[in-house]
Amino acid sequence: MHTQSLSPRQFMMKILNGSSAGIVIGLVPPAIAGELFRALAPLSPLFAALYHVVLPIQFSVPALIGTLVGLQFHCSAPEVATLAFVSVIASGNVTLQNGAWLITGIGDVINVMLISALAIILVRALRGKLGSLTIIALPVIVAVVAGGVGSFSLPYVKMITLFVGRVIATFIALQPLLMSILLSMSFSLIIISPVSSVAVGIAVGLTGLASGAANIGVSSCAMTLIVGTMRVNKIGVPLAMFAGAMKMLMPNWIRYPILNIPLLLNGLVCGVLAWLFNLQGTPASAGFGFIGLVGPINAYRLMAYTPMVRAGILFLVYFVLSFLAAYLIDFILVDRLKLYRRELFIPEQG
């Protein structure tokens, strides 16, 4: 198989595109369908069973990243399979505890991306050199080298997420309005980055207004991307953003840092809204936004108003005001200030 020559930028974009697709495919279905089936579970055992069917999809994220990165580079079947299991090794979500293998969460996505890049370099370097032994030798070599490096680097790469968590934790001690603004702005960026917003929310133990602000921050990112994508893409892209596929634009976010401006501005506005309406949440709900209605449902349960008032406030904040703020910010930055072009919201293809 011919190995195509790639520039560093092309190589990076293929890694990012494969990674973002794997994250979206693995996390969005259980987030949406999982919450739906969990809500319907009291009505029938069938829904409870379906909930446990879709929930484990998230555990496949590392393998999905490896697989889709391989497809980005037009790898053969043995190469794709090798990349998939090396990504699982690098994630650290499969561990041996008390003699039993346990799967926990999706692992460290940043380490998965780094080791996927290393693994694809090895795969491309070995392509055509192993002959008939490829199907046996390739998995062993790449597993030992890339998998070994991934196991060694995992504790150190995890420090990135831990550092983000420590920064987020410092916001909790601040005055409520400032805390709400900073948390909302932070999570508006975390959700589109390789870092897991849910993992950060749980690790820090965000609760009450802090959790509500984190959720509205995630929602503000979604609305900013919906407004940005809806005029330059087919309807499927903004719908994907609404469904929670914000990481689909992670390559664009990394390539065009100027996109942080509308994200942060809408995060600021939504942080004020979270404080103004005293949106609440739990550590388990922090970082979801309105994906699967996790954020609104938890805020609804913790509000003291009548059911209609609660529903009205949440619909207004999560879906109306956050969208209007995103639309106004887009109009000012693009149409008036000419700060960037809306074409930056077209998904990168590598």
Tab-separated table of C-alpha atoms in Angstrom:
chain	number	residue	atom	x	y	z
A	1	MET	CA	0.000	0.000	0.000
A	2	HIS	CA	1.360	3.413	-1.003
A	3	THR	CA	2.096	5.787	1.888
A	4	GLN	CA	0.968	9.306	1.022
A	5	SER	CA	3.299	12.161	1.952
A	6	LEU	CA	1.660	14.531	4.441
A	7	SER	CA	2.593	17.930	5.817
A	8	PRO	CA	2.624	18.347	9.629
A	9	ARG	CA	-0.634	20.307	9.410
A	10	GLN	CA	-2.338	17.624	7.301
A	11	PHE	CA	-1.123	14.940	9.717
A	12	MET	CA	-2.415	16.847	12.751
A	13	MET	CA	-5.786	17.546	11.147
A	14	LYS	CA	-6.298	13.858	10.346
A	15	ILE	CA	-5.541	12.947	13.966
A	16	LEU	CA	-7.953	15.618	15.212
A	17	ASN	CA	-10.704	14.686	12.749
A	18	GLY	CA	-10.501	10.993	13.617
A	19	SER	CA	-10.404	11.749	17.343
A	20	SER	CA	-13.312	14.197	17.309
A	21	ALA	CA	-15.443	11.789	15.259
A	22	GLY	CA	-14.683	8.927	17.651
A	23	ILE	CA	-15.605	11.029	20.683
A	24	VAL	CA	-18.868	12.200	19.138
A	25	ILE	CA	-19.928	8.741	17.926
A	26	GLY	CA	-19.124	7.159	21.287
A	27	LEU	CA	-20.583	9.775	23.630
A	28	VAL	CA	-23.577	11.431	21.986
A	29	PRO	CA	-25.808	8.324	21.482
A	30	PRO	CA	-25.622	7.164	25.120
A	31	ALA	CA	-26.028	10.754	26.343
A	32	ILE	CA	-29.230	11.273	24.355
A	33	ALA	CA	-30.784	7.795	24.201
A	34	GLY	CA	-29.494	6.881	27.656
A	35	GLU	CA	-31.287	9.764	29.348
A	36	LEU	CA	-34.448	9.074	27.355
A	37	PHE	CA	-34.524	5.381	28.278
A	38	ARG	CA	-33.671	6.120	31.912
A	39	ALA	CA	-36.608	8.532	32.128
A	40	LEU	CA	-38.917	5.924	30.561
A	41	ALA	CA	-37.561	3.008	32.623
A	42	PRO	CA	-40.337	3.209	35.286
A	43	LEU	CA	-42.908	2.633	32.528
A	44	SER	CA	-41.520	-0.672	31.283
A	45	PRO	CA	-38.615	-3.067	31.939
A	46	LEU	CA	-37.886	-2.822	28.200
A	47	PHE	CA	-36.687	0.769	28.579
A	48	ALA	CA	-34.528	-0.199	31.556
A	49	ALA	CA	-32.955	-2.932	29.428
A	50	LEU	CA	-32.409	-0.536	26.516
A	51	TYR	CA	-30.758	1.930	28.894
A	52	HIS	CA	-28.178	-0.708	29.777
A	53	VAL	CA	-27.754	-1.472	26.071
A	54	VAL	CA	-26.782	2.071	25.055
A	55	LEU	CA	-24.843	3.057	28.196
A	56	PRO	CA	-21.732	0.900	27.481
A	57	ILE	CA	-21.279	2.553	24.062
A	58	GLN	CA	-19.205	5.228	25.791
A	59	PHE	CA	-16.603	2.672	26.863
A	60	SER	CA	-15.716	2.130	23.191
A	61	VAL	CA	-14.529	5.726	22.666
A	62	PRO	CA	-10.769	4.913	22.759
A	63	ALA	CA	-11.186	2.079	20.238
A	64	LEU	CA	-13.383	4.296	18.058
A	65	ILE	CA	-10.738	7.021	18.063
A	66	GLY	CA	-8.043	4.560	16.995
A	67	THR	CA	-10.289	3.091	14.302
A	68	LEU	CA	-11.337	6.425	12.833
A	69	VAL	CA	-7.808	7.825	12.944
A	70	GLY	CA	-6.752	4.759	10.972
A	71	LEU	CA	-9.482	5.358	8.404
A	72	GLN	CA	-8.342	8.975	8.064
A	73	PHE	CA	-4.965	7.632	6.947
A	74	HIS	CA	-6.501	4.971	4.653
A	75	CYS	CA	-5.043	2.142	6.742
A	76	SER	CA	-5.583	-1.536	5.983
A	77	ALA	CA	-7.709	-3.761	8.222
A	78	PRO	CA	-4.759	-5.074	10.321
A	79	GLU	CA	-3.467	-1.518	10.727
A	80	VAL	CA	-6.868	-0.197	11.822
A	81	ALA	CA	-7.292	-3.053	14.310
A	82	THR	CA	-3.826	-2.368	15.719
A	83	LEU	CA	-4.567	1.329	16.148
A	84	ALA	CA	-7.844	0.473	17.894
A	85	PHE	CA	-6.362	-1.716	20.624
A	86	VAL	CA	-3.314	0.519	21.115
A	87	SER	CA	-5.720	3.414	21.736
A	88	VAL	CA	-7.499	1.337	24.383
A	89	ILE	CA	-4.155	0.658	26.074
A	90	ALA	CA	-3.299	4.366	25.996
A	91	SER	CA	-6.661	5.424	27.434
A	92	GLY	CA	-6.194	3.646	30.747
A	93	ASN	CA	-9.918	2.870	30.996
A	94	VAL	CA	-9.224	-0.868	31.277
A	95	THR	CA	-7.422	-1.702	34.515
A	96	LEU	CA	-6.574	-4.800	36.553
A	97	GLN	CA	-7.901	-4.540	40.110
A	98	ASN	CA	-7.882	-7.406	42.608
A	99	GLY	CA	-7.404	-9.932	39.826
A	100	ALA	CA	-10.338	-8.638	37.748
A	101	TRP	CA	-10.300	-6.451	34.645
A	102	LEU	CA	-12.477	-3.354	35.043
A	103	ILE	CA	-13.660	-0.817	32.466
A	104	THR	CA	-14.190	2.692	33.820
A	105	GLY	CA	-15.290	5.649	31.723
A	106	ILE	CA	-13.596	6.642	28.483
A	107	GLY	CA	-10.084	7.037	29.827
A	108	ASP	CA	-7.764	9.929	29.030
A	109	VAL	CA	-8.636	11.194	25.549
A	110	ILE	CA	-5.570	13.435	25.304
A	111	ASN	CA	-3.246	10.471	25.827
A	112	VAL	CA	-5.260	8.469	23.295
A	113	MET	CA	-4.781	11.198	20.687
A	114	LEU	CA	-1.047	11.465	21.347
A	115	ILE	CA	-0.469	7.717	21.198
A	116	SER	CA	-2.693	7.386	18.120
A	117	ALA	CA	-0.349	9.841	16.425
A	118	LEU	CA	2.700	7.830	17.514
A	119	ALA	CA	1.062	4.562	16.449
A	120	ILE	CA	0.168	5.878	12.998
A	121	ILE	CA	3.769	7.031	12.515
A	122	LEU	CA	4.953	3.500	13.339
A	123	VAL	CA	2.324	1.898	11.115
A	124	ARG	CA	3.274	4.093	8.171
A	125	ALA	CA	6.993	3.468	8.765
A	126	LEU	CA	6.485	-0.326	8.826
A	127	ARG	CA	4.090	-0.402	5.867
A	128	GLY	CA	5.370	-2.787	3.179
A	129	LYS	CA	8.392	-3.898	5.224
A	130	LEU	CA	6.978	-6.916	7.081
A	131	GLY	CA	5.668	-8.868	4.107
A	132	SER	CA	3.526	-11.893	4.931
A	133	LEU	CA	4.267	-11.437	8.652
A	134	THR	CA	2.408	-8.109	8.775
A	135	ILE	CA	-0.757	-9.490	10.370
A	136	ILE	CA	1.294	-11.009	13.217
A	137	ALA	CA	4.310	-8.740	13.588
A	138	LEU	CA	2.624	-5.353	13.157
A	139	PRO	CA	0.261	-5.645	16.167
A	140	VAL	CA	3.086	-6.891	18.388
A	141	ILE	CA	5.571	-4.178	17.416
A	142	VAL	CA	3.097	-1.307	17.626
A	143	ALA	CA	1.559	-2.625	20.867
A	144	VAL	CA	4.947	-2.932	22.562
A	145	VAL	CA	6.311	0.408	21.353
A	146	ALA	CA	3.275	2.729	21.167
A	147	GLY	CA	1.295	0.887	23.858
A	148	GLY	CA	4.319	0.890	26.150
A	149	VAL	CA	4.880	4.606	25.655
A	150	GLY	CA	1.159	5.202	26.241
A	151	SER	CA	1.184	3.308	29.535
A	152	PHE	CA	4.233	5.278	30.667
A	153	SER	CA	2.884	8.671	29.572
A	154	LEU	CA	-0.650	8.184	30.957
A	155	PRO	CA	0.014	9.364	34.554
A	156	TYR	CA	1.767	12.476	33.253
A	157	VAL	CA	-0.806	13.340	30.584
A	158	LYS	CA	-3.567	12.909	33.189
A	159	MET	CA	-1.999	15.856	34.972
A	160	ILE	CA	-3.406	18.114	32.238
A	161	THR	CA	-6.964	17.228	33.243
A	162	LEU	CA	-6.016	17.431	36.931
A	163	PHE	CA	-4.548	20.900	36.368
A	164	VAL	CA	-7.740	22.047	34.644
A	165	GLY	CA	-9.708	20.643	37.576
A	166	ARG	CA	-7.558	22.529	40.099
A	167	VAL	CA	-8.074	25.796	38.209
A	168	ILE	CA	-11.833	25.172	38.112
A	169	ALA	CA	-11.810	24.368	41.843
A	170	THR	CA	-10.349	27.805	42.652
A	171	PHE	CA	-13.410	29.464	41.099
A	172	ILE	CA	-15.780	27.826	43.599
A	173	ALA	CA	-14.513	29.990	46.473
A	174	LEU	CA	-15.231	33.240	44.620
A	175	GLN	CA	-18.245	35.554	44.921
A	176	PRO	CA	-21.260	33.798	43.277
A	177	LEU	CA	-21.590	36.054	40.216
A	178	LEU	CA	-17.867	35.958	39.414
A	179	MET	CA	-17.775	32.205	40.058
A	180	SER	CA	-20.722	31.652	37.746
A	181	ILE	CA	-19.171	33.714	34.943
A	182	LEU	CA	-15.752	32.049	35.173
A	183	LEU	CA	-17.199	28.534	35.331
A	184	SER	CA	-19.509	29.177	32.391
A	185	MET	CA	-16.679	30.622	30.293
A	186	SER	CA	-14.351	27.767	31.245
A	187	PHE	CA	-16.820	25.023	30.357
A	188	SER	CA	-17.683	26.761	27.085
A	189	LEU	CA	-14.090	25.965	26.077
A	190	ILE	CA	-13.632	22.631	27.859
A	191	ILE	CA	-16.556	21.034	25.995
A	192	ILE	CA	-14.955	21.672	22.587
A	193	SER	CA	-11.460	20.679	23.757
A	194	PRO	CA	-10.009	17.158	24.188
A	195	VAL	CA	-10.673	17.421	27.946
A	196	SER	CA	-13.861	15.775	29.238
A	197	SER	CA	-16.220	18.369	30.732
A	198	VAL	CA	-18.112	15.650	32.606
A	199	ALA	CA	-14.904	14.227	34.096
A	200	VAL	CA	-13.841	17.684	35.298
A	201	GLY	CA	-17.264	18.362	36.823
A	202	ILE	CA	-17.246	15.078	38.734
A	203	ALA	CA	-13.585	15.315	39.784
A	204	VAL	CA	-14.030	18.816	41.209
A	205	GLY	CA	-17.417	17.959	42.728
A	206	LEU	CA	-19.316	20.877	41.215
A	207	THR	CA	-22.694	21.255	42.876
A	208	GLY	CA	-25.430	23.866	43.258
A	209	LEU	CA	-24.863	27.080	41.297
A	210	ALA	CA	-21.366	25.927	40.280
A	211	SER	CA	-22.833	22.901	38.491
A	212	GLY	CA	-25.590	25.002	36.934
A	213	ALA	CA	-23.048	27.513	35.616
A	214	ALA	CA	-20.932	24.712	34.148
A	215	ASN	CA	-23.986	23.302	32.391
A	216	ILE	CA	-25.050	26.627	30.925
A	217	GLY	CA	-21.443	27.138	29.790
A	218	VAL	CA	-21.632	23.920	27.788
A	219	SER	CA	-24.957	25.055	26.359
A	220	SER	CA	-23.511	28.451	25.439
A	221	CYS	CA	-20.831	26.680	23.393
A	222	ALA	CA	-23.495	24.649	21.600
A	223	MET	CA	-25.511	27.768	20.761
A	224	THR	CA	-22.429	29.643	19.556
A	225	LEU	CA	-21.555	26.768	17.235
A	226	ILE	CA	-25.159	26.409	16.053
A	227	VAL	CA	-25.260	30.083	15.082
A	228	GLY	CA	-21.812	29.869	13.503
A	229	THR	CA	-22.521	26.745	11.450
A	230	MET	CA	-26.123	27.258	10.381
A	231	ARG	CA	-25.381	29.687	7.522
A	232	VAL	CA	-22.368	27.939	5.984
A	233	ASN	CA	-23.264	24.241	6.339
A	234	LYS	CA	-26.119	21.910	5.543
A	235	ILE	CA	-28.732	21.527	8.264
A	236	GLY	CA	-27.085	18.366	9.612
A	237	VAL	CA	-24.116	20.237	11.089
A	238	PRO	CA	-26.062	22.668	13.339
A	239	LEU	CA	-28.375	19.796	14.284
A	240	ALA	CA	-25.306	17.795	15.317
A	241	MET	CA	-24.198	20.730	17.478
A	242	PHE	CA	-27.646	20.809	19.088
A	243	ALA	CA	-27.392	17.075	19.761
A	244	GLY	CA	-24.112	17.591	21.598
A	245	ALA	CA	-21.474	17.008	18.917
A	246	MET	CA	-19.497	20.164	19.728
A	247	LYS	CA	-16.206	18.257	19.649
A	248	MET	CA	-16.830	17.737	15.927
A	249	LEU	CA	-15.427	21.266	15.525
A	250	MET	CA	-12.418	20.619	17.775
A	251	PRO	CA	-10.052	20.713	14.743
A	252	ASN	CA	-11.419	24.149	13.802
A	253	TRP	CA	-11.106	25.359	17.392
A	254	ILE	CA	-7.453	24.307	17.553
A	255	ARG	CA	-6.599	25.699	14.110
A	256	TYR	CA	-8.436	29.022	14.562
A	257	PRO	CA	-7.879	30.383	18.111
A	258	ILE	CA	-10.025	33.424	17.258
A	259	LEU	CA	-13.085	31.179	17.714
A	260	ASN	CA	-12.444	31.456	21.445
A	261	ILE	CA	-13.748	35.033	21.354
A	262	PRO	CA	-17.424	34.268	20.562
A	263	LEU	CA	-17.298	31.183	22.788
A	264	LEU	CA	-16.014	33.155	25.771
A	265	LEU	CA	-18.354	36.091	25.207
A	266	ASN	CA	-21.440	33.890	25.112
A	267	GLY	CA	-20.075	31.957	28.079
A	268	LEU	CA	-19.858	35.249	29.970
A	269	VAL	CA	-23.448	36.200	29.134
A	270	CYS	CA	-24.746	32.755	30.072
A	271	GLY	CA	-22.763	32.817	33.310
A	272	VAL	CA	-24.652	35.953	34.299
A	273	LEU	CA	-27.927	34.222	33.378
A	274	ALA	CA	-27.028	31.195	35.521
A	275	TRP	CA	-26.436	33.503	38.495
A	276	LEU	CA	-29.504	35.635	37.794
A	277	PHE	CA	-31.851	32.627	37.669
A	278	ASN	CA	-29.875	30.633	40.272
A	279	LEU	CA	-29.512	27.539	38.092
A	280	GLN	CA	-28.553	24.478	40.122
A	281	GLY	CA	-27.046	21.081	39.407
A	282	THR	CA	-25.139	18.099	40.785
A	283	PRO	CA	-21.581	16.816	40.232
A	284	ALA	CA	-22.963	14.044	37.997
A	285	SER	CA	-24.866	16.516	35.811
A	286	ALA	CA	-22.137	19.174	35.533
A	287	GLY	CA	-20.632	19.351	32.066
A	288	PHE	CA	-23.573	17.928	30.104
A	289	GLY	CA	-25.364	21.166	29.203
A	290	PHE	CA	-28.665	20.401	27.523
A	291	ILE	CA	-27.317	17.176	25.973
A	292	GLY	CA	-29.935	14.554	26.760
A	293	LEU	CA	-31.628	17.308	28.815
A	294	VAL	CA	-29.349	16.292	31.706
A	295	GLY	CA	-28.629	19.873	32.797
A	296	PRO	CA	-32.200	21.194	32.538
A	297	ILE	CA	-33.703	18.105	34.217
A	298	ASN	CA	-31.386	18.379	37.228
A	299	ALA	CA	-31.934	22.138	37.456
A	300	TYR	CA	-35.711	21.540	37.284
A	301	ARG	CA	-35.570	19.132	40.221
A	302	LEU	CA	-33.634	21.621	42.349
A	303	MET	CA	-35.787	24.708	41.667
A	304	ALA	CA	-38.441	25.844	44.152
A	305	TYR	CA	-41.008	27.341	41.767
A	306	THR	CA	-44.162	25.794	40.329
A	307	PRO	CA	-43.619	23.243	37.536
A	308	MET	CA	-44.708	25.646	34.768
A	309	VAL	CA	-42.476	28.454	36.040
A	310	ARG	CA	-39.507	26.090	36.343
A	311	ALA	CA	-39.997	24.769	32.818
A	312	GLY	CA	-40.429	28.300	31.470
A	313	ILE	CA	-37.267	29.614	33.116
A	314	LEU	CA	-35.156	26.681	31.930
A	315	PHE	CA	-36.466	26.875	28.358
A	316	LEU	CA	-35.846	30.627	28.328
A	317	VAL	CA	-32.283	30.404	29.649
A	318	TYR	CA	-31.040	27.209	28.002
A	319	PHE	CA	-32.615	27.628	24.574
A	320	VAL	CA	-33.853	31.188	23.956
A	321	LEU	CA	-31.567	33.676	25.693
A	322	SER	CA	-28.373	31.687	25.052
A	323	PHE	CA	-29.279	31.480	21.343
A	324	LEU	CA	-30.144	35.188	21.116
A	325	ALA	CA	-26.877	36.107	22.841
A	326	ALA	CA	-24.923	33.890	20.435
A	327	TYR	CA	-26.736	35.415	17.458
A	328	LEU	CA	-26.046	38.985	18.617
A	329	ILE	CA	-22.376	38.211	19.324
A	330	ASP	CA	-22.037	36.608	15.883
A	331	PHE	CA	-23.636	39.663	14.241
A	332	ILE	CA	-21.298	42.093	16.022
A	333	LEU	CA	-18.079	40.113	15.503
A	334	VAL	CA	-18.708	39.024	11.901
A	335	ASP	CA	-20.992	41.594	10.285
A	336	ARG	CA	-19.884	44.729	12.123
A	337	LEU	CA	-16.299	44.209	13.300
A	338	LYS	CA	-15.312	41.783	10.489
A	339	LEU	CA	-13.208	39.922	13.054
A	340	TYR	CA	-13.464	36.550	11.299
A	341	ARG	CA	-15.427	34.755	8.587
A	342	ARG	CA	-18.245	32.307	9.199
A	343	GLU	CA	-16.407	29.834	6.951
A	344	LEU	CA	-14.252	29.058	9.996
A	345	PHE	CA	-17.246	27.040	11.230
A	346	ILE	CA	-17.140	24.622	8.292
A	347	PRO	CA	-15.820	21.306	9.725
A	348	GLU	CA	-12.180	20.688	8.818
A	349	GLN	CA	-11.549	17.749	6.511
A	350	GLY	CA	-7.799	17.410	7.022
